[in-house]
Amino acid sequence: MWKLCNISRNQYFLVGLLIGFLYSYYMPQDLTEIVTECPEATEKEHLLGEEAKYGSEFEPQLNLEQKPMIAKKQVKNIVRPRYYYTELGIREKLFVGVMTTQENIDSLATAINKTSAHLVNKIKFFINADNVKTNFKLKNIVGFTDTRENLRPFHVLKYIADNYLDDYDYFLLVTDTGYVNARLLKERLSHISISFDVYMGTAHGATLHEGEDKPADAQYCDLHAGIVLSSSVIRKIRANLDWCVRSAVSNQHNLNIGRCVKYSSKIDGCQPSWQDINVTSYKLNSYKIYRDLHLIKHEDAFNRASVVYPITTADDFYLLHAYFSRVHLERINHRKQQIHDQASTISNGTLPNDILEVRWPLGVPKPNPPESRHDIVPWTHLNLTHSFMWNSEVNVRPLSTVDAEDIRNILNKTILEAFRTNPDLEYRAIHSAYRKFDAVRGMDYRMHLNFYDRKRRQPVLKSFEVVKPIGLIEIVPSPYVTESTRIAILLPTFEHQVPEALQFVQNYERVCMDNQDNTFLMLIFYYRADTPSKGDEDVFLPLKNLALGLTEKHKQDGSRVAWVSIRLPPELSAPFNLNHLYSTSLYGPNQLLSFVATDLALRKIGLDSLVMICSSAATFRSDFLNRVRMNTIAGFQVFSPIGFTMYPCRWTKLCKECDGCDVGQSSGYFDRANYDVVSFYSRDYVESRKLLEQQLPIVRSDRDIVNLVNYTQEDGIQNVAELFVRANTKIHVLRGIEPNLRLGRAMENFLAADPEGEQLAALRCEESNEERCVRIASKKQIGDVLVQYGNSQQENEVKK
């Protein structure tokens, strides 16, 4: 046994020796073949080799494969909301939902709408739409086709949650028999934090008399008295609306809503108050508003009520609204008097008003301090009939009817105030008066009046300061417009205006056609009765050739230039009078010809086009056309820009010639008397034109032009802009300065052909109104020339 074990051990030894011999025989001599399996060692070996190759300094090698690396997750662009209140989560305060019926829409619901809609942020009326009439005058109605009465409040809650949940803080549900004191309710809700669940109102059991059994909904808010729900409660109800619908087995809305609120928000019952704020109601019981209002108005609970119910007639709504409006006004006047007394007696007069910033009158801001001398608002001197130095161009101007009535009212109130403070005064006459309008403060008057003091028996001069502060400022809503609307430009041109028209068309090609602006130009040629209109003798032949050439050149872009020819009657075919160059209007004394061009051109354009009547003496930029598109609104507004008339600086040498410079007093002026440029929609013009057809005949062909000859312009319609004013429609007329609309080319061309000024010296402005005469320089520039001329004359006399 021992021998066998010994032999086995020797065999193990021999086998191990053999394996070791074979392993040593086949093992490679280079040890690097073994370490190549390790990436770290390989990288280090490579770096050592590269360092030896390039020297001792390390030189990085760029790996440009798979560069640049693409992000695995695309970064999304942040889309900012359009309004601040959207991003900040600012919501309106109160939404009112009224549950009514089709029979009460024209009575109770209309009364609620008239008494509460203007005081709350939003109001909706909910009805069953099983047989809805379409002739309701009330527009904010929502109808439900499901007529099951027990599910009706949940349809209302679902509609509110789907459409208005993120827009309002609180929601009031009430029936059409409850008058809502909206001013008081909004004031109380504004003091409650919106971060809590609110289920407020008057519990149904609170209105029961003694001895009456409490119903099942006694702990829940009464819908007739109004139920106030916060947006957080509405959100929780929406998440559990299926349970609420399945559990609505009764037609008692108070019970169904209360159970739904309890299950969704864990609020056990109706909350009569929250954070010491009460939302109460008043039940009339046997009272009648028209009969017992003089009795119940003395009850404190009635005056503090947010909802008064039940109301059975529409007249009672109006009576209650008149009463609570008067109470609100009395409260405001009382608070106003308190603030006035506190401000007057603050610090017992130990601190000056400039430190306390107490200004007169209280609540009216002081005028804005001017940033430069050009921003100073000047005082205008006036009396009861005229204003003096109304602007830099007019010395004396009669007061308009509105201004004259306003100064008389101010004078009467000032005299009454003087008599109240000093009964011995007797008014004699107005000494002087000054007026200034500030866009922040309002209208300021300074009145200096002559009185006779009966007690002292001597004349007295009293000074008063009167302020008419700006009232409530409202934003006028206007329809949405874009800057992509196509503009049809009408260019009326007389025979003597061909050079200016050629320059206008060339500028139009550069500004509009080359930039592919969405415009269309129609030239309107006024031919005199004896002027040829065909062949080489055609005076407008250069314009026609230019129009054809531009149309062919820009045919692929869709831009074209067309024309319309109009033959004037002999009565309006007199040769051009050079004195009419002084007229601000291109039509001279015949401004009614603008209606001829518009009436005949619109027949070829259509009723849905944006039309702008322009002047051949005008130049403009593309920004001006965008403002025309934005300021001209179909069915709402027309635009009449006030262009900047350039002085002929090249001829007068009194200013620096610069067509692209900004507007300035030394280079020109805004011509308020020029109405040649006006934009409107064709349909609005046609409707206004038809309304005044009896006063101003419509021109349907060249033969109808003679009807305008006998039309007197005294106190009549002068231009297209005045047409919209006289038509008395809902169309607004926007009149504003436009720096990018430049005028004055006609006078420049005339003076270029008259370098010595011989023809200009013979011209006279025939306009009776100086405002309609073109000016070639400012008063300051002309005054400097006269002073220099006078000094030179004196020097010559001294030399002699």
Coordinates of C-alpha atoms in Angstrom, one line a residue, residues 160-565:
I160 CA -65.5 76.6 -16.0
A161 CA -62.7 74.1 -15.3
D162 CA -62.1 73.5 -19.1
N163 CA -62.1 77.2 -20.1
Y164 CA -61.4 79.6 -17.3
L165 CA -59.6 77.7 -14.5
D166 CA -56.3 79.4 -15.1
D167 CA -57.7 82.8 -15.7
Y168 CA -59.5 83.7 -12.4
D169 CA -59.0 83.3 -8.7
Y170 CA -62.6 83.0 -7.5
F171 CA -65.8 81.7 -9.1
L172 CA -69.2 82.7 -7.9
L173 CA -72.2 80.4 -8.8
V174 CA -75.6 82.0 -8.3
T175 CA -79.1 81.7 -9.7
D176 CA -80.9 84.4 -11.6
T177 CA -82.9 85.4 -8.5
G178 CA -79.9 86.9 -6.7
Y179 CA -78.7 90.4 -7.0
V180 CA -74.9 90.5 -6.8
N181 CA -73.3 93.5 -5.1
A182 CA -70.2 93.1 -7.3
R183 CA -68.2 96.1 -5.9
L184 CA -68.4 94.8 -2.3
L185 CA -67.8 91.2 -3.3
K186 CA -64.7 92.0 -5.3
E187 CA -63.3 94.2 -2.5
R188 CA -63.7 91.4 0.1
L189 CA -62.3 88.7 -2.1
S190 CA -59.2 90.8 -2.8
H191 CA -58.3 90.4 0.9
I192 CA -58.3 86.6 0.9
S193 CA -55.2 84.6 0.1
I194 CA -55.6 82.5 -3.1
S195 CA -53.4 79.7 -1.8
F196 CA -56.2 78.1 0.3
D197 CA -59.3 76.1 -0.6
V198 CA -62.3 78.4 -0.3
Y199 CA -65.9 77.2 -0.3
M200 CA -67.8 80.2 1.0
G201 CA -71.4 81.4 1.2
T202 CA -74.4 81.2 3.3
A203 CA -75.4 77.7 4.6
H204 CA -78.9 76.6 3.7
G205 CA -79.6 75.9 7.4
A206 CA -78.7 79.4 8.4
T207 CA -81.8 80.8 6.7
L208 CA -84.3 78.5 8.4
H209 CA -86.6 79.8 11.0
E210 CA -87.0 78.4 14.5
G211 CA -89.0 75.2 14.6
E212 CA -88.3 74.2 11.0
D213 CA -86.6 70.9 10.3
K214 CA -83.1 71.0 8.9
P215 CA -82.9 69.5 5.4
A216 CA -80.1 67.2 4.2
D217 CA -78.3 70.2 2.7
A218 CA -78.4 72.4 5.8
Q219 CA -74.6 72.3 6.2
Y220 CA -73.8 73.2 2.5
C221 CA -73.8 76.7 0.8
D222 CA -77.1 77.9 -0.6
L223 CA -76.9 78.4 -4.4
H224 CA -79.6 81.1 -4.3
A225 CA -77.3 83.1 -1.9
G226 CA -74.3 82.5 -4.0
I227 CA -71.4 80.0 -3.7
V228 CA -67.8 81.2 -3.9
L229 CA -65.3 78.6 -5.0
S230 CA -61.5 79.2 -5.3
S231 CA -59.6 78.0 -8.4
S232 CA -57.9 75.3 -6.3
V233 CA -61.3 73.8 -5.3
I234 CA -62.5 73.8 -9.0
R235 CA -59.3 72.0 -9.9
K236 CA -59.9 69.3 -7.4
I237 CA -63.6 69.0 -8.4
R238 CA -62.4 68.4 -12.0
A239 CA -60.3 65.5 -10.9
N240 CA -63.2 63.9 -9.1
L241 CA -66.0 64.9 -11.4
D242 CA -66.9 61.3 -12.3
W243 CA -67.6 60.5 -8.6
C244 CA -69.7 63.7 -8.3
V245 CA -71.8 62.8 -11.3
R246 CA -72.5 59.3 -10.0
S247 CA -73.4 60.6 -6.5
A248 CA -75.8 63.3 -7.8
V249 CA -79.0 61.4 -7.2
S250 CA -81.0 64.4 -6.0
N251 CA -82.2 67.5 -7.7
Q252 CA -81.1 69.6 -4.8
H253 CA -78.1 71.6 -6.2
N254 CA -76.9 72.7 -2.8
L255 CA -76.6 69.1 -1.7
N256 CA -74.9 67.8 -4.9
I257 CA -72.4 70.7 -5.0
G258 CA -71.7 70.4 -1.3
R259 CA -71.0 66.7 -1.4
C260 CA -68.8 67.1 -4.4
V261 CA -66.8 69.8 -2.7
K262 CA -66.5 67.7 0.5
Y263 CA -65.3 64.6 -1.3
S264 CA -62.9 66.5 -3.5
S265 CA -61.4 69.1 -1.1
K266 CA -62.2 67.5 2.3
I267 CA -64.1 70.7 3.3
D268 CA -66.9 69.5 5.6
G269 CA -69.4 72.4 5.2
C270 CA -70.0 75.9 4.0
Q271 CA -67.5 78.5 5.2
P272 CA -69.3 81.7 6.3
S273 CA -66.0 83.5 6.6
W274 CA -62.3 83.0 5.8
Q275 CA -59.4 84.9 7.2
D276 CA -61.8 87.2 9.0
I277 CA -63.5 88.1 5.7
N278 CA -67.3 87.5 5.5
V279 CA -69.2 86.9 2.3
T280 CA -72.7 87.3 3.5
S281 CA -76.2 87.4 1.9
Y282 CA -79.5 88.8 2.8
K283 CA -82.8 87.0 2.3
L284 CA -85.8 89.2 1.7
N285 CA -88.4 86.8 3.1
S286 CA -91.7 88.8 2.9
Y287 CA -90.1 92.1 1.9
K288 CA -90.6 93.7 -1.5
I289 CA -87.9 96.0 -2.9
Y290 CA -90.2 98.5 -4.6
R291 CA -92.3 98.7 -1.4
D292 CA -90.0 98.2 1.6
L293 CA -86.6 99.5 0.4
H294 CA -86.9 102.5 2.7
L295 CA -87.3 100.1 5.6
I296 CA -84.6 97.5 5.0
K297 CA -82.0 100.1 3.9
H298 CA -81.4 100.8 7.6
E299 CA -80.5 97.2 8.4
D300 CA -76.8 96.6 8.7
A301 CA -77.1 93.0 7.4
F302 CA -78.7 94.4 4.2
N303 CA -76.0 96.9 3.6
R304 CA -73.2 94.4 4.2
A305 CA -74.7 91.7 2.0
S306 CA -72.9 90.6 -1.1
V307 CA -76.0 88.9 -2.5
V308 CA -79.6 89.8 -2.0
Y309 CA -82.2 87.2 -2.9
P310 CA -84.8 86.3 -4.0
I311 CA -85.5 88.9 -6.6
T312 CA -88.5 88.2 -8.8
T313 CA -88.7 91.2 -11.2
A314 CA -86.1 93.0 -13.3
D315 CA -87.1 96.4 -11.9
D316 CA -86.0 95.3 -8.4
F317 CA -82.5 94.6 -9.8
Y318 CA -82.3 98.2 -11.1
L319 CA -83.6 99.6 -7.8
L320 CA -81.1 97.7 -5.8
H321 CA -78.3 98.6 -8.1
A322 CA -79.1 102.3 -7.9
Y323 CA -79.2 102.1 -4.1
F324 CA -75.9 100.3 -3.7
S325 CA -74.3 102.6 -6.3
R326 CA -75.3 105.6 -4.3
V327 CA -74.0 104.0 -1.1
H328 CA -70.7 103.3 -2.8
L329 CA -70.5 106.9 -4.1
E330 CA -71.2 108.3 -0.6
R331 CA -68.5 106.1 0.8
I332 CA -66.0 107.3 -1.8
N333 CA -66.8 110.9 -1.1
H334 CA -66.4 110.4 2.6
R335 CA -63.1 108.7 2.2
K336 CA -61.9 111.4 -0.2
Q337 CA -62.8 114.1 2.4
Q338 CA -60.9 112.1 5.1
I339 CA -57.8 111.9 2.9
H340 CA -58.1 115.6 2.1
D341 CA -58.3 116.5 5.8
Q342 CA -55.4 114.3 6.7
A343 CA -53.2 115.7 4.0
S344 CA -54.1 119.3 5.0
T345 CA -53.3 118.8 8.7
I346 CA -50.3 116.4 8.4
S347 CA -47.5 117.2 10.9
N348 CA -49.5 120.3 12.0
G349 CA -47.8 122.3 9.2
T350 CA -44.3 121.8 10.6
L351 CA -43.1 120.3 7.3
P352 CA -43.2 122.1 4.0
N353 CA -45.3 120.6 1.2
D354 CA -42.3 120.1 -1.1
I355 CA -40.9 117.7 1.4
L356 CA -44.2 115.9 2.0
E357 CA -44.9 116.0 -1.8
V358 CA -48.4 117.4 -1.1
R359 CA -49.5 119.0 -4.4
W360 CA -52.5 120.9 -5.4
P361 CA -55.0 119.6 -6.2
L362 CA -54.7 116.4 -4.2
G363 CA -54.5 113.2 -6.3
V364 CA -53.5 115.0 -9.5
P365 CA -49.9 114.4 -10.5
K366 CA -47.6 117.4 -11.1
P367 CA -46.5 118.1 -14.7
N368 CA -43.5 116.2 -16.0
P369 CA -40.3 118.2 -15.9
P370 CA -39.1 118.9 -19.5
E371 CA -35.9 117.1 -20.5
S372 CA -34.8 119.9 -22.8
R373 CA -36.0 123.3 -23.8
H374 CA -37.8 121.8 -26.8
D375 CA -40.1 119.8 -24.4
I376 CA -41.4 122.8 -22.5
V377 CA -45.2 123.1 -22.7
P378 CA -45.9 126.8 -23.3
W379 CA -48.8 128.8 -21.9
T380 CA -51.3 130.1 -24.5
H381 CA -52.7 133.6 -23.9
L382 CA -56.4 133.8 -24.6
N383 CA -59.6 135.7 -24.0
L384 CA -63.3 134.7 -24.4
T385 CA -63.1 134.8 -28.2
H386 CA -59.5 134.4 -29.5
S387 CA -56.2 132.7 -28.6
F388 CA -52.9 134.6 -29.2
M389 CA -49.6 133.1 -30.4
W390 CA -51.3 129.7 -30.7
N391 CA -48.2 128.4 -32.4
S392 CA -45.1 129.7 -34.1
E393 CA -46.9 130.3 -37.3
V394 CA -50.2 131.9 -36.2
N395 CA -50.5 135.1 -34.2
V396 CA -54.2 135.3 -33.5
R397 CA -56.7 132.5 -34.0
P398 CA -60.5 132.4 -33.1
L399 CA -61.4 129.9 -30.5
S400 CA -63.3 126.8 -31.6
T401 CA -66.8 126.2 -30.4
V402 CA -65.6 123.7 -27.9
D403 CA -62.8 125.9 -26.5
A404 CA -65.1 128.9 -26.3
E405 CA -67.7 127.0 -24.3
D406 CA -64.9 125.6 -22.1
I407 CA -63.5 129.0 -21.2
R408 CA -66.9 130.3 -20.4
N409 CA -67.6 127.4 -18.1
I410 CA -64.3 127.9 -16.4
L411 CA -65.0 131.6 -16.0
N412 CA -68.4 131.0 -14.4
K413 CA -67.1 128.5 -11.9
T414 CA -64.3 130.8 -11.0
I415 CA -66.6 133.7 -10.4
L416 CA -68.9 131.5 -8.2
E417 CA -65.8 130.4 -6.2
A418 CA -64.8 134.1 -5.8
F419 CA -68.3 135.0 -4.5
R420 CA -68.3 132.0 -2.1
T421 CA -65.0 133.1 -0.4
N422 CA -65.7 136.9 -0.6
P423 CA -69.4 137.9 -1.0
D424 CA -68.5 141.6 -1.3
L425 CA -66.9 141.1 -4.7
E426 CA -68.6 142.2 -7.9
Y427 CA -67.3 140.8 -11.2
R428 CA -66.5 143.4 -13.8
A429 CA -64.3 141.9 -16.6
I430 CA -61.6 139.4 -17.4
H431 CA -58.2 140.8 -17.3
S432 CA -56.2 138.0 -18.9
A433 CA -56.2 134.2 -19.1
Y434 CA -53.7 131.5 -19.9
R435 CA -54.1 127.9 -20.7
K436 CA -51.7 124.9 -20.9
F437 CA -52.4 121.3 -21.6
D438 CA -50.2 118.6 -20.0
A439 CA -50.7 115.0 -21.2
V440 CA -50.1 113.7 -17.6
R441 CA -51.8 116.3 -15.5
G442 CA -54.6 117.7 -17.7
M443 CA -55.7 121.3 -18.6
D444 CA -54.4 124.2 -16.4
Y445 CA -55.9 127.6 -16.5
R446 CA -54.6 130.8 -14.9
M447 CA -57.3 133.5 -14.7
H448 CA -56.8 137.1 -13.8
L449 CA -60.2 138.8 -13.2
N450 CA -61.2 142.4 -12.4
F451 CA -63.6 142.7 -9.4
Y452 CA -65.1 145.6 -7.5
D453 CA -65.0 145.4 -3.7
R454 CA -68.2 146.9 -2.5
K455 CA -66.9 147.0 1.1
R456 CA -63.7 148.8 0.3
R457 CA -65.2 150.6 -2.7
Q458 CA -62.2 150.0 -4.9
P459 CA -61.3 147.8 -7.9
V460 CA -59.5 144.6 -7.1
L461 CA -57.5 142.2 -9.3
K462 CA -57.8 138.5 -8.3
S463 CA -55.8 135.6 -9.7
F464 CA -57.0 132.1 -9.8
E465 CA -55.6 128.8 -10.9
V466 CA -58.0 126.2 -12.3
V467 CA -57.2 122.5 -13.1
K468 CA -59.3 120.1 -15.2
P469 CA -57.5 116.8 -14.5
I470 CA -57.6 113.9 -16.9
G471 CA -60.3 111.4 -16.0
L472 CA -60.3 107.7 -16.5
I473 CA -58.1 106.7 -19.4
E474 CA -59.4 103.7 -21.4
I475 CA -57.7 101.7 -24.1
V476 CA -59.9 101.8 -27.3
P477 CA -59.9 98.3 -28.7
S478 CA -59.2 98.0 -32.4
P479 CA -59.2 95.1 -34.9
Y480 CA -56.1 93.2 -35.6
V481 CA -54.1 94.3 -38.6
T482 CA -50.9 93.1 -40.3
E483 CA -48.1 94.7 -42.4
S484 CA -48.7 92.4 -45.4
T485 CA -51.8 94.1 -46.8
R486 CA -51.6 95.2 -50.4
I487 CA -51.8 99.0 -50.9
A488 CA -53.3 100.6 -54.0
I489 CA -51.6 104.0 -54.5
L490 CA -53.5 106.6 -56.4
L491 CA -51.5 109.4 -57.9
P492 CA -53.6 112.3 -59.3
T493 CA -51.5 114.3 -61.8
F494 CA -52.2 117.6 -63.7
E495 CA -50.6 118.6 -66.9
H496 CA -48.1 121.0 -65.2
Q497 CA -47.1 118.3 -62.7
V498 CA -45.5 115.8 -65.1
P499 CA -41.9 116.4 -63.9
E500 CA -42.9 115.8 -60.3
A501 CA -44.8 112.7 -61.3
L502 CA -41.8 111.3 -63.2
Q503 CA -39.7 111.8 -60.1
F504 CA -42.4 110.2 -58.0
V505 CA -42.6 107.1 -60.2
Q506 CA -38.8 106.7 -60.2
N507 CA -38.7 106.9 -56.4
Y508 CA -41.6 104.4 -56.3
E509 CA -39.6 101.9 -58.3
R510 CA -36.7 102.2 -56.0
V511 CA -38.6 102.0 -52.7
C512 CA -41.5 99.6 -53.6
M513 CA -40.9 97.7 -56.9
D514 CA -37.2 96.8 -56.4
N515 CA -37.9 95.6 -52.8
Q516 CA -41.0 93.7 -54.0
D517 CA -43.3 95.6 -51.6
N518 CA -46.9 94.6 -51.9
T519 CA -48.2 97.7 -53.6
F520 CA -49.9 98.8 -56.8
L521 CA -49.6 102.2 -58.4
M522 CA -52.4 103.8 -60.5
L523 CA -51.7 107.1 -62.2
I524 CA -54.7 109.4 -62.7
F525 CA -54.2 111.9 -65.5
Y526 CA -56.3 115.1 -65.6
Y527 CA -56.7 116.3 -69.2
R528 CA -58.0 119.7 -69.9
A529 CA -61.0 120.0 -72.3
D530 CA -58.8 120.9 -75.3
T531 CA -55.6 118.9 -74.6
P532 CA -54.9 116.0 -77.0
S533 CA -54.7 112.6 -75.2
K534 CA -53.2 110.4 -78.0
G535 CA -50.0 110.3 -80.2
D536 CA -46.9 112.3 -79.7
E537 CA -48.8 115.3 -78.6
D538 CA -50.0 113.6 -75.5
V539 CA -48.6 115.6 -72.5
F540 CA -48.6 112.5 -70.3
L541 CA -46.8 110.3 -72.9
P542 CA -43.5 110.2 -70.9
L543 CA -45.4 108.9 -67.9
K544 CA -47.3 106.3 -69.9
N545 CA -44.0 105.0 -71.5
L546 CA -42.4 104.8 -68.1
A547 CA -45.4 102.9 -66.7
L548 CA -45.3 100.4 -69.5
G549 CA -41.5 99.9 -69.1
L550 CA -41.7 99.4 -65.3
T551 CA -44.6 96.9 -65.7
E552 CA -42.7 94.9 -68.2
K553 CA -39.5 95.0 -66.1
H554 CA -41.2 93.8 -62.9
K555 CA -43.7 91.5 -64.5
Q556 CA -42.4 88.4 -62.7
D557 CA -42.7 90.1 -59.3
G558 CA -46.4 90.9 -59.8
S559 CA -45.8 94.7 -59.6
R560 CA -47.3 97.0 -62.2
V561 CA -48.2 100.6 -62.9
A562 CA -51.5 101.4 -64.5
W563 CA -53.3 104.7 -65.4
V564 CA -56.7 106.2 -65.7
S565 CA -57.5 109.2 -67.9

